[in-house]
Amino acid sequence: MGKLLVAARLALCACLILGLLAAGIWGGEQAVSAISDRVPIKRARTIIVDAGHGGEDGGATSCTGRLESGYNLEIALRLEDMLHFLGCKTLMVRRTDTAIYKKGETIAQKKVDDLKNRVRLVNETEGGVLVSIHQNYFSQSQYSGAQVFYGAADGSKLLADAVQAALVSTLNPGSHRKTKAARGIYLMEKSRKQAILVECGFLSNPEEERHLASPDYQKALAAVIGAAVCANPG
Ligand SMILES: [Zn+2]
């Protein structure tokens, strides 16, 4: 993806600079005072990074047989690094290939408990903003591109629109994908905090899966999503 990657990187740099300017992190001579002025606002927010699925719940299976849960975790860990770099406080739902259930005999019962625990974590985190990372899958292979879904709480659509626009203008040029309300997704419907779910791309598309598996593309996703989330006032 030579030229595409170079173009994406250039666009990404522009996006990051805009994001940093909007976040008040990069202000030339004013940088120090801009940071100190804005630190209290940043500290009030905790970005809860949720790597979707995990453990026995692998999520979708890609066209090469890899599980969605692994991609979600790799990108979520890179997003955590990027958010720290940008000065945002984070809370990781999981850091390993495990679900977070505490009880349940069957896989279905464990999944229910896992989702309830994720909801509890989000709703009990003061100043929490949920960013849930997932990958898409469709029965036909031609579909591609990231899509951002939003929860019901105030500010969720605004944040989703910002992240979607950043992804389209950098990594998915020409994409017509728009944000959507996350109906029927338990974690998103039960979240009382600002919440978005990012479907980073389609595991059913061989070319897109190659990108999603690449460390460079994962870093680019983390940078674009992280900059847009940090720049958003919440
Ligand atoms: Zn998923």
Short mmCIF file of C-alpha atoms and ligand atoms in Angstrom, two decimals:
data_model
loop_
_atom_site.label_atom_id
_atom_site.label_comp_id
_atom_site.label_asym_id
_atom_site.label_seq_id
_atom_site.Cartn_x
_atom_site.Cartn_y
_atom_site.Cartn_z
CA MET A 1 0.00 0.00 0.00
CA GLY A 2 3.02 2.34 -0.68
CA LYS A 3 1.49 5.56 -2.01
CA LEU A 4 -1.69 5.07 -0.05
CA LEU A 5 0.27 4.72 3.19
CA VAL A 6 2.39 7.80 2.47
CA ALA A 7 -0.75 9.82 1.69
CA ALA A 8 -2.44 8.47 4.81
CA ARG A 9 0.60 9.38 6.91
CA LEU A 10 0.69 12.93 5.54
CA ALA A 11 -3.02 13.31 6.18
CA LEU A 12 -2.53 11.80 9.59
CA CYS A 13 0.18 14.31 10.48
CA ALA A 14 -2.16 17.14 9.46
CA CYS A 15 -4.95 15.58 11.50
CA LEU A 16 -2.71 15.17 14.54
CA ILE A 17 -1.47 18.73 14.34
CA LEU A 18 -5.04 20.01 14.06
CA GLY A 19 -6.04 17.75 16.94
CA LEU A 20 -3.15 18.94 19.09
CA LEU A 21 -3.93 22.56 18.29
CA ALA A 22 -7.59 22.01 19.12
CA ALA A 23 -6.62 20.29 22.33
CA GLY A 24 -4.39 23.24 23.20
CA ILE A 25 -1.34 20.99 23.54
CA TRP A 26 0.72 22.58 20.77
CA GLY A 27 0.52 26.32 20.99
CA GLY A 28 4.02 27.58 20.15
CA GLU A 29 5.10 30.16 22.76
CA GLN A 30 1.85 29.64 24.60
CA ALA A 31 2.37 25.88 24.92
CA VAL A 32 3.25 25.83 28.62
CA SER A 33 0.43 28.05 29.74
CA ALA A 34 -2.01 26.30 27.37
CA ILE A 35 -1.17 22.95 28.95
CA SER A 36 -1.41 24.25 32.50
CA ASP A 37 -4.69 26.03 31.74
CA ARG A 38 -6.25 22.92 30.32
CA VAL A 39 -4.94 20.18 32.56
CA PRO A 40 -7.87 20.35 35.00
CA ILE A 41 -10.33 19.80 32.11
CA LYS A 42 -8.37 16.79 30.83
CA ARG A 43 -8.03 15.27 34.27
CA ALA A 44 -11.81 15.38 34.68
CA ARG A 45 -12.21 12.89 31.82
CA THR A 46 -11.17 9.27 31.83
CA ILE A 47 -11.21 7.58 28.45
CA ILE A 48 -12.38 4.00 29.01
CA VAL A 49 -10.82 1.94 26.23
CA ASP A 50 -12.82 -1.23 25.64
CA ALA A 51 -11.28 -3.94 23.47
CA GLY A 52 -14.46 -5.69 22.35
CA HIS A 53 -15.03 -9.41 23.12
CA GLY A 54 -12.17 -11.50 24.61
CA GLY A 55 -11.58 -14.97 26.02
CA GLU A 56 -14.15 -17.52 24.85
CA ASP A 57 -15.97 -14.74 23.01
CA GLY A 58 -13.73 -14.14 20.00
CA GLY A 59 -16.24 -11.98 18.10
CA ALA A 60 -16.13 -12.26 14.30
CA THR A 61 -13.69 -14.57 12.50
CA SER A 62 -11.75 -12.91 9.67
CA CYS A 63 -11.38 -14.26 6.14
CA THR A 64 -7.96 -15.61 7.17
CA GLY A 65 -9.31 -17.25 10.32
CA ARG A 66 -8.12 -14.67 12.88
CA LEU A 67 -10.44 -13.62 15.68
CA GLU A 68 -11.81 -10.11 16.00
CA SER A 69 -10.99 -10.04 19.75
CA GLY A 70 -7.24 -10.13 18.96
CA TYR A 71 -7.40 -7.21 16.53
CA ASN A 72 -9.53 -5.26 19.02
CA LEU A 73 -6.94 -5.76 21.77
CA GLU A 74 -3.95 -4.82 19.60
CA ILE A 75 -5.60 -1.58 18.45
CA ALA A 76 -6.94 -0.79 21.95
CA LEU A 77 -3.44 -1.08 23.48
CA ARG A 78 -2.04 1.22 20.79
CA LEU A 79 -4.91 3.65 21.46
CA GLU A 80 -4.04 3.65 25.16
CA ASP A 81 -0.43 4.63 24.29
CA MET A 82 -1.63 7.39 21.99
CA LEU A 83 -4.09 8.79 24.55
CA HIS A 84 -1.33 8.91 27.17
CA PHE A 85 0.93 10.66 24.66
CA LEU A 86 -1.81 13.26 24.14
CA GLY A 87 -2.28 13.75 27.89
CA CYS A 88 -5.56 11.87 28.37
CA LYS A 89 -6.24 9.66 31.38
CA THR A 90 -7.33 6.14 30.44
CA LEU A 91 -8.87 3.02 31.92
CA MET A 92 -8.50 -0.27 30.04
CA VAL A 93 -11.38 -2.75 30.21
CA ARG A 94 -8.98 -5.60 29.39
CA ARG A 95 -5.28 -5.94 28.58
CA THR A 96 -5.14 -9.64 27.77
CA ASP A 97 -7.19 -12.15 25.80
CA THR A 98 -9.77 -12.56 28.55
CA ALA A 99 -13.36 -11.60 29.15
CA ILE A 100 -14.18 -9.91 32.47
CA TYR A 101 -16.95 -12.19 33.75
CA LYS A 102 -16.94 -13.34 37.36
CA LYS A 103 -19.68 -15.95 37.21
CA GLY A 104 -21.56 -18.15 34.76
CA GLU A 105 -21.52 -21.81 33.76
CA THR A 106 -22.22 -21.61 30.04
CA ILE A 107 -20.54 -19.35 27.49
CA ALA A 108 -23.82 -17.43 27.12
CA GLN A 109 -24.04 -16.82 30.90
CA LYS A 110 -20.40 -15.73 31.03
CA LYS A 111 -21.00 -13.33 28.14
CA VAL A 112 -23.98 -11.77 29.94
CA ASP A 113 -21.92 -11.30 33.13
CA ASP A 114 -19.00 -9.92 31.10
CA LEU A 115 -21.22 -7.30 29.45
CA LYS A 116 -22.84 -6.35 32.78
CA ASN A 117 -19.38 -5.87 34.30
CA ARG A 118 -18.32 -3.68 31.37
CA VAL A 119 -21.47 -1.55 31.80
CA ARG A 120 -20.83 -1.26 35.56
CA LEU A 121 -17.23 -0.20 34.95
CA VAL A 122 -18.32 2.50 32.51
CA ASN A 123 -21.16 3.85 34.63
CA GLU A 124 -19.12 3.88 37.85
CA THR A 125 -16.18 5.77 36.30
CA GLU A 126 -16.48 9.44 37.15
CA GLY A 127 -15.97 11.52 34.01
CA GLY A 128 -15.85 8.34 31.95
CA VAL A 129 -15.96 8.43 28.15
CA LEU A 130 -16.30 5.02 26.53
CA VAL A 131 -14.39 4.19 23.35
CA SER A 132 -15.17 0.60 22.37
CA ILE A 133 -13.00 -0.96 19.65
CA HIS A 134 -14.47 -3.57 17.30
CA GLN A 135 -14.05 -4.89 13.75
CA ASN A 136 -16.83 -5.32 11.25
CA TYR A 137 -17.77 -8.40 9.23
CA PHE A 138 -20.21 -8.94 6.36
CA SER A 139 -21.12 -11.95 4.28
CA GLN A 140 -19.86 -10.22 1.09
CA SER A 141 -16.19 -9.26 0.90
CA GLN A 142 -16.32 -5.97 -1.01
CA TYR A 143 -17.32 -3.73 1.90
CA SER A 144 -14.63 -1.71 3.65
CA GLY A 145 -14.06 1.33 5.84
CA ALA A 146 -14.44 2.34 9.44
CA GLN A 147 -17.80 3.26 10.93
CA VAL A 148 -18.50 4.86 14.30
CA PHE A 149 -21.61 4.16 16.38
CA TYR A 150 -22.82 6.27 19.31
CA GLY A 151 -24.62 5.67 22.59
CA ALA A 152 -27.61 7.51 24.02
CA ALA A 153 -25.82 9.81 26.49
CA ASP A 154 -25.28 13.50 25.73
CA GLY A 155 -22.28 14.26 23.54
CA SER A 156 -22.00 10.74 22.14
CA LYS A 157 -23.11 11.66 18.60
CA LEU A 158 -20.85 14.72 18.60
CA LEU A 159 -17.85 12.59 19.53
CA ALA A 160 -18.78 9.87 17.01
CA ASP A 161 -19.12 12.47 14.23
CA ALA A 162 -15.68 13.90 15.07
CA VAL A 163 -14.00 10.47 15.04
CA GLN A 164 -15.80 9.42 11.84
CA ALA A 165 -14.75 12.63 10.06
CA ALA A 166 -11.14 12.17 11.19
CA LEU A 167 -11.08 8.56 9.95
CA VAL A 168 -12.63 9.44 6.57
CA SER A 169 -10.25 12.36 5.98
CA THR A 170 -7.14 10.30 6.79
CA LEU A 171 -7.42 6.52 6.43
CA ASN A 172 -10.64 6.08 4.43
CA PRO A 173 -10.64 8.86 1.79
CA GLY A 174 -13.76 8.72 -0.34
CA SER A 175 -15.71 6.75 2.23
CA HIS A 176 -19.37 7.72 2.53
CA ARG A 177 -19.87 5.93 5.84
CA LYS A 178 -21.73 7.96 8.43
CA THR A 179 -22.20 7.58 12.17
CA LYS A 180 -25.16 5.58 13.42
CA ALA A 181 -27.00 5.15 16.72
CA ALA A 182 -25.84 1.92 18.39
CA ARG A 183 -29.22 0.26 18.70
CA GLY A 184 -29.34 -3.28 20.07
CA ILE A 185 -25.76 -3.17 21.39
CA TYR A 186 -26.10 -3.86 25.13
CA LEU A 187 -22.99 -2.00 26.33
CA MET A 188 -23.83 1.08 24.32
CA GLU A 189 -27.52 1.13 25.24
CA LYS A 190 -26.80 0.73 28.97
CA SER A 191 -23.92 3.23 29.10
CA ARG A 192 -24.96 6.40 30.90
CA LYS A 193 -21.69 8.04 29.85
CA GLN A 194 -20.63 9.55 26.56
CA ALA A 195 -19.93 6.44 24.46
CA ILE A 196 -18.77 5.51 20.97
CA LEU A 197 -18.06 2.19 19.31
CA VAL A 198 -15.54 2.21 16.47
CA GLU A 199 -15.79 -0.56 13.89
CA CYS A 200 -12.27 -0.03 12.53
CA GLY A 201 -12.76 -1.98 9.32
CA PHE A 202 -14.10 -5.16 7.72
CA LEU A 203 -12.47 -8.49 8.53
CA SER A 204 -14.47 -9.93 5.62
CA ASN A 205 -12.43 -7.83 3.14
CA PRO A 206 -9.00 -9.44 2.50
CA GLU A 207 -7.26 -6.16 1.61
CA GLU A 208 -8.68 -4.35 4.62
CA GLU A 209 -7.76 -7.22 6.91
CA ARG A 210 -4.15 -6.92 5.68
CA HIS A 211 -4.21 -3.26 6.71
CA LEU A 212 -5.84 -4.01 10.06
CA ALA A 213 -3.14 -6.61 10.80
CA SER A 214 -0.32 -4.17 10.00
CA PRO A 215 1.34 -2.43 13.00
CA ASP A 216 1.65 0.80 10.97
CA TYR A 217 -2.06 0.86 10.15
CA GLN A 218 -2.96 0.01 13.74
CA LYS A 219 -0.81 2.93 14.95
CA ALA A 220 -2.47 5.22 12.41
CA LEU A 221 -5.92 4.15 13.63
CA ALA A 222 -4.87 4.79 17.22
CA ALA A 223 -3.46 8.21 16.32
CA VAL A 224 -6.55 9.34 14.40
CA ILE A 225 -9.05 8.06 16.97
CA GLY A 226 -6.92 9.28 19.91
CA ALA A 227 -6.44 12.78 18.51
CA ALA A 228 -10.16 13.15 17.72
CA VAL A 229 -11.21 11.91 21.16
CA CYS A 230 -8.71 14.13 23.00
CA ALA A 231 -9.66 17.19 20.97
CA ASN A 232 -13.37 16.68 21.64
CA PRO A 233 -14.52 18.70 24.66
CA GLY A 234 -16.88 15.95 25.81
ZN ZN B 1 -17.33 -6.98 17.75
#
